XYZ file of C-alpha atoms in Angstrom:
347
model
C -29.134 11.827 -14.785
C -32.761 10.914 -14.048
C -33.588 10.667 -17.755
C -30.557 8.499 -18.557
C -31.434 4.806 -18.657
C -31.527 1.942 -21.127
C -33.608 -1.194 -20.801
C -31.632 -2.857 -23.607
C -28.310 -2.144 -21.912
C -29.728 -3.389 -18.613
C -30.819 -6.620 -20.311
C -27.212 -6.996 -21.515
C -25.990 -6.789 -17.921
C -25.151 -3.105 -17.457
C -27.445 -0.943 -15.337
C -26.360 2.664 -15.884
C -28.645 3.884 -13.110
C -26.620 1.824 -10.607
C -23.562 3.752 -11.719
C -25.248 7.058 -11.001
C -26.413 5.749 -7.629
C -22.827 4.733 -6.787
C -21.544 8.212 -7.567
C -24.119 9.783 -5.288
C -23.214 7.422 -2.448
C -19.465 8.054 -2.672
C -19.569 11.848 -2.932
C -19.513 12.377 0.837
C -16.477 10.128 1.166
C -14.620 11.901 -1.628
C -15.343 15.243 0.045
C -13.294 14.108 3.077
C -10.170 14.064 0.905
C -10.480 17.568 -0.538
C -7.269 19.590 -0.423
C -6.340 23.089 -1.586
C -5.443 21.892 -5.084
C -8.866 20.426 -5.897
C -10.687 22.600 -8.438
C -14.022 20.832 -8.811
C -16.009 17.938 -7.406
C -16.071 14.510 -9.043
C -18.360 14.069 -12.028
C -16.410 15.702 -14.849
C -14.450 13.980 -17.579
C -11.135 14.585 -15.805
C -9.989 15.243 -12.270
C -8.729 18.822 -12.022
C -5.916 19.682 -9.639
C -3.927 22.912 -9.416
C -0.157 22.525 -9.077
C 1.362 24.059 -5.937
C 2.780 27.460 -6.819
C 5.429 27.872 -4.113
C 8.198 25.923 -2.456
C 9.640 24.171 -5.519
C 12.405 25.489 -7.752
C 12.505 22.352 -9.947
C 9.274 20.453 -9.314
C 9.129 16.844 -10.483
C 5.894 14.883 -10.778
C 6.194 11.346 -9.432
C 3.556 8.729 -10.238
C 2.787 5.250 -8.976
C 0.155 2.655 -9.817
C -0.814 -0.656 -8.248
C -3.664 -2.878 -7.204
C -4.510 -5.082 -4.247
C -4.052 -8.480 -5.878
C -5.748 -11.569 -4.524
C -6.220 -10.035 -1.096
C -9.557 -9.165 -2.700
C -10.498 -12.859 -2.565
C -10.263 -12.765 1.228
C -12.365 -9.583 1.363
C -14.993 -11.271 -0.789
C -15.141 -14.416 1.371
C -15.559 -12.316 4.514
C -17.901 -9.852 2.773
C -15.811 -6.994 4.147
C -14.992 -4.320 1.596
C -14.481 -1.109 3.588
C -10.714 -1.393 4.177
C -9.439 -2.841 0.915
C -9.330 0.666 -0.573
C -6.778 1.699 2.061
C -4.524 -1.033 0.692
C -4.890 0.282 -2.838
C -3.883 3.812 -1.849
C -1.057 2.554 0.357
C 0.538 0.493 -2.382
C 0.765 3.586 -4.571
C 1.671 6.368 -2.138
C 4.245 4.226 -0.314
C 6.008 3.830 -3.649
C 6.134 7.500 -4.565
C 7.231 8.614 -1.085
C 10.443 6.691 -1.815
C 11.235 9.586 -4.189
C 10.350 12.105 -1.472
C 7.160 12.933 -3.339
C 4.279 14.473 -1.407
C 1.147 12.771 -2.810
C -1.151 15.291 -4.506
C -4.045 13.240 -5.811
C -5.315 9.716 -6.396
C -7.689 8.016 -8.838
C -9.171 4.540 -8.538
C -10.544 2.015 -11.009
C -13.096 -0.608 -10.011
C -14.064 -3.337 -12.473
C -17.022 -5.451 -11.391
C -19.353 -8.097 -12.701
C -22.349 -6.139 -11.423
C -22.426 -2.632 -9.999
C -23.876 -2.939 -6.517
C -23.855 0.675 -5.280
C -23.633 -0.223 -1.594
C -20.535 -2.381 -2.210
C -18.926 0.308 -4.351
C -19.530 2.788 -1.543
C -17.778 0.519 0.952
C -14.769 0.152 -1.352
C -14.497 3.896 -1.899
C -14.866 4.486 1.851
C -11.513 2.750 2.215
C -9.983 4.604 -0.722
C -11.003 7.916 0.834
C -9.578 6.902 4.210
C -6.282 6.000 2.555
C -6.198 9.393 0.874
C -6.841 11.147 4.184
C -4.033 9.181 5.848
C -1.603 10.167 3.085
C -2.798 13.759 2.686
C -3.873 13.513 -0.952
C -7.141 14.212 -2.754
C -9.372 11.644 -4.426
C -10.127 13.573 -7.626
C -11.897 10.928 -9.673
C -12.052 7.333 -10.763
C -14.022 4.818 -12.772
C -16.432 2.002 -12.025
C -16.997 -0.365 -14.941
C -19.427 -3.276 -15.173
C -18.043 -6.288 -17.048
C -20.970 -8.706 -17.410
C -20.017 -11.994 -18.997
C -16.317 -11.591 -18.187
C -16.629 -11.401 -14.401
C -19.046 -13.087 -12.021
C -21.666 -10.734 -10.589
C -20.057 -10.697 -7.134
C -16.489 -10.262 -8.441
C -14.550 -7.028 -8.611
C -10.996 -5.833 -9.077
C -9.491 -2.657 -7.687
C -6.530 -0.621 -8.897
C -5.430 2.966 -8.663
C -2.679 5.461 -9.221
C -1.263 8.432 -7.401
C 0.657 11.507 -8.479
C 2.961 13.409 -6.164
C 5.434 16.273 -6.345
C 9.084 16.390 -5.344
C 11.952 18.836 -5.503
C 14.380 17.465 -8.085
C 17.536 18.226 -6.081
C 16.123 16.488 -2.989
C 15.079 13.179 -4.532
C 17.052 10.403 -2.773
C 19.859 8.998 -4.913
C 20.731 5.326 -4.487
C 24.238 6.048 -5.763
C 24.857 8.199 -2.692
C 24.682 5.134 -0.439
C 28.056 4.352 1.160
C 29.593 1.309 2.775
C 28.783 1.346 6.470
C 25.500 3.203 6.053
C 22.697 2.067 8.328
C 19.376 0.518 7.309
C 16.375 1.530 9.411
C 13.178 -0.487 9.149
C 9.628 0.698 9.805
C 7.251 -1.816 11.378
C 4.551 -3.183 9.092
C 0.942 -3.793 10.087
C 1.158 -7.390 8.892
C 1.100 -9.031 5.483
C 0.082 -5.773 3.744
C -0.966 -6.653 0.163
C 1.558 -9.167 -1.151
C 1.847 -12.933 -1.265
C -1.843 -13.696 -0.892
C -1.860 -16.325 -3.628
C 0.556 -18.387 -1.525
C -1.437 -17.717 1.655
C -4.641 -18.850 -0.024
C -2.898 -22.033 -1.186
C -1.286 -22.810 2.171
C -4.549 -22.485 4.095
C -6.671 -23.873 1.212
C -8.933 -20.888 1.768
C -11.237 -21.389 -1.225
C -12.129 -24.942 -0.186
C -11.926 -24.238 3.539
C -13.107 -20.648 4.056
C -13.933 -21.457 7.683
C -10.211 -21.180 8.444
C -10.628 -17.412 8.191
C -12.827 -17.527 11.311
C -10.239 -19.431 13.342
C -8.846 -17.414 16.262
C -5.066 -17.531 16.691
C -3.780 -16.651 20.159
C -0.490 -15.444 18.615
C -2.430 -12.863 16.655
C -5.083 -11.998 19.206
C -7.657 -12.154 16.415
C -8.979 -14.420 13.688
C -6.918 -15.239 10.633
C -9.373 -13.321 8.453
C -9.153 -10.206 10.599
C -5.360 -10.378 10.454
C -5.201 -10.863 6.698
C -7.520 -7.915 6.050
C -5.515 -5.558 8.268
C -4.854 -2.622 5.909
C -1.416 -1.886 4.521
C 0.314 0.756 6.608
C 0.752 4.166 4.994
C 4.154 5.704 5.709
C 3.797 9.082 3.983
C 3.470 11.437 6.957
C 6.305 10.058 9.132
C 8.511 9.895 6.037
C 7.864 13.551 5.242
C 8.819 14.488 8.814
C 12.011 12.450 8.559
C 12.952 14.067 5.244
C 12.722 17.502 6.859
C 15.354 16.712 9.487
C 17.611 13.930 8.218
C 19.664 13.416 5.059
C 18.015 10.223 3.834
C 20.284 8.641 1.258
C 17.782 6.137 -0.130
C 14.381 4.568 0.543
C 12.894 1.121 -0.087
C 9.246 0.026 0.052
C 9.126 -3.676 0.981
C 6.377 -5.095 -1.210
C 6.152 -8.137 -3.504
C 9.571 -9.752 -3.687
C 10.266 -9.035 -0.040
C 13.765 -8.050 1.060
C 15.706 -9.847 -1.656
C 14.034 -8.102 -4.590
C 13.326 -4.656 -3.153
C 16.341 -3.688 -1.068
C 18.865 -3.882 -3.949
C 16.775 -1.261 -5.756
C 17.814 1.207 -3.043
C 21.610 1.093 -3.499
C 24.163 0.925 -6.311
C 26.286 -1.927 -7.597
C 29.027 -3.587 -5.570
C 27.032 -3.162 -2.361
C 24.866 -5.502 -0.366
C 22.502 -5.200 2.567
C 23.273 -7.256 5.647
C 20.079 -7.641 7.688
C 20.024 -8.932 11.256
C 16.731 -10.790 11.632
C 17.031 -10.623 15.424
C 17.019 -6.802 15.371
C 13.275 -6.541 14.861
C 10.160 -8.466 15.769
C 9.007 -10.712 12.964
C 5.246 -10.338 12.866
C 3.608 -13.523 14.242
C 1.470 -13.965 11.132
C 4.634 -14.836 9.204
C 5.574 -17.563 11.683
C 2.109 -19.049 11.198
C 2.437 -18.902 7.403
C 5.942 -20.405 7.469
C 5.050 -23.287 9.795
C 1.720 -24.116 8.130
C 3.179 -24.104 4.631
C 6.689 -25.369 5.471
C 8.139 -22.279 3.809
C 11.863 -21.690 4.402
C 13.221 -18.474 5.911
C 14.904 -17.628 2.595
C 11.597 -17.872 0.758
C 9.701 -15.957 3.438
C 12.124 -13.028 3.180
C 11.841 -13.253 -0.603
C 8.026 -13.003 -0.594
C 6.889 -11.088 2.486
C 7.834 -7.984 4.456
C 8.299 -10.101 7.623
C 7.279 -7.163 9.824
C 9.195 -4.370 8.038
C 7.182 -2.410 5.485
C 9.602 0.407 4.638
C 13.346 0.985 4.935
C 15.522 4.085 4.809
C 19.290 4.200 4.462
C 21.135 6.890 6.413
C 24.661 7.540 7.620
C 25.824 6.000 10.886
C 25.924 9.496 12.393
C 22.229 10.082 11.610
C 20.874 6.641 12.500
C 19.962 7.135 16.167
C 18.392 10.539 15.517
C 16.373 9.107 12.631
C 14.960 6.389 14.882
C 14.133 8.985 17.539
C 12.290 11.176 15.015
C 10.283 8.245 13.718
C 9.392 7.024 17.193
C 8.261 10.535 18.153
C 5.937 10.420 15.138
C 4.316 7.204 16.416
C 6.302 5.052 14.015
C 7.983 1.908 15.340
C 11.443 1.960 13.786
C 14.518 -0.222 14.259
C 18.113 -0.319 13.080
C 18.000 -3.594 11.175
C 21.222 -3.728 9.203
C 24.065 -2.102 7.303
C 25.367 -1.624 3.786
C 28.544 -3.610 3.098
C 30.840 -3.796 0.125
C 30.360 -6.869 -2.010
C 28.213 -8.510 -4.635
C 24.820 -6.817 -4.911
C 22.161 -8.597 -2.939
C 20.822 -9.182 0.564
C 22.200 -11.307 3.377
C 19.878 -12.285 6.220
C 21.771 -13.159 9.391
């Protein structure tokens, strides 16, 4: 690549040599994610990955794509870019694990006003860490400079993951029965949803100093709390699938409980959630009080301390919690499935 450069293109705002420098800097991070299916290192026109040859009679590929949203604005204000990639991976792999899909590989896309190789490296450091935590390979990606459409210090991050599942073992929401138990997995905080409201409530753009304020309830600054990476649930979920008949799974993301839970069960059923059954993360109390946001709205926007839910039979509920706890996952029985109009009731 040493002979590839263009002064004219650089004058237009795109420095191709910065792109090559970025690739060199991220190679060592990508190498951390290599799994048995990876055929070649990054740098080709497509990421090559060999399908697993054993263990599946009817393999189904499951894909998921997402971004990080305006959580990136907080990362920019704090000039901290090495964890935001974990969020990007988490948002994708936590979706596909709902279909009992083992993540195989991940690709990212970074659009930026100016390619600053050291910043790109920090972003990809987080992406690689997210891949390691979920057991998938980072097989490629794209970094694109958008001069004139984005400020030089702006960037956006998105990605997608592909996983594999056995068709006969994919959870079926229609198998959910009245009386089934809902188990919630503790979240690490806000995760990656609702940041536009957070930024408005705290007036972060006009008052960025608020991010440096220490909250005793949190034991850290607001900025540190908000940039806590989204928890990745892949490995404990895979362990649970091995031992328990999981009827259905729900990733609590944008839309909170009221939008996401009904996606995990059929019609004429509703989820009854007991808010006292789990610890609402203190960051949500701070958000609610500061912004005068009602409980109904909070549960309709945020995860409130529960990032993932599984639905199991009453007979399996206690064992499921035990398995999750033994895999270092804080899990709680938070509610039940009742007959009635589809929706969610928070008690």
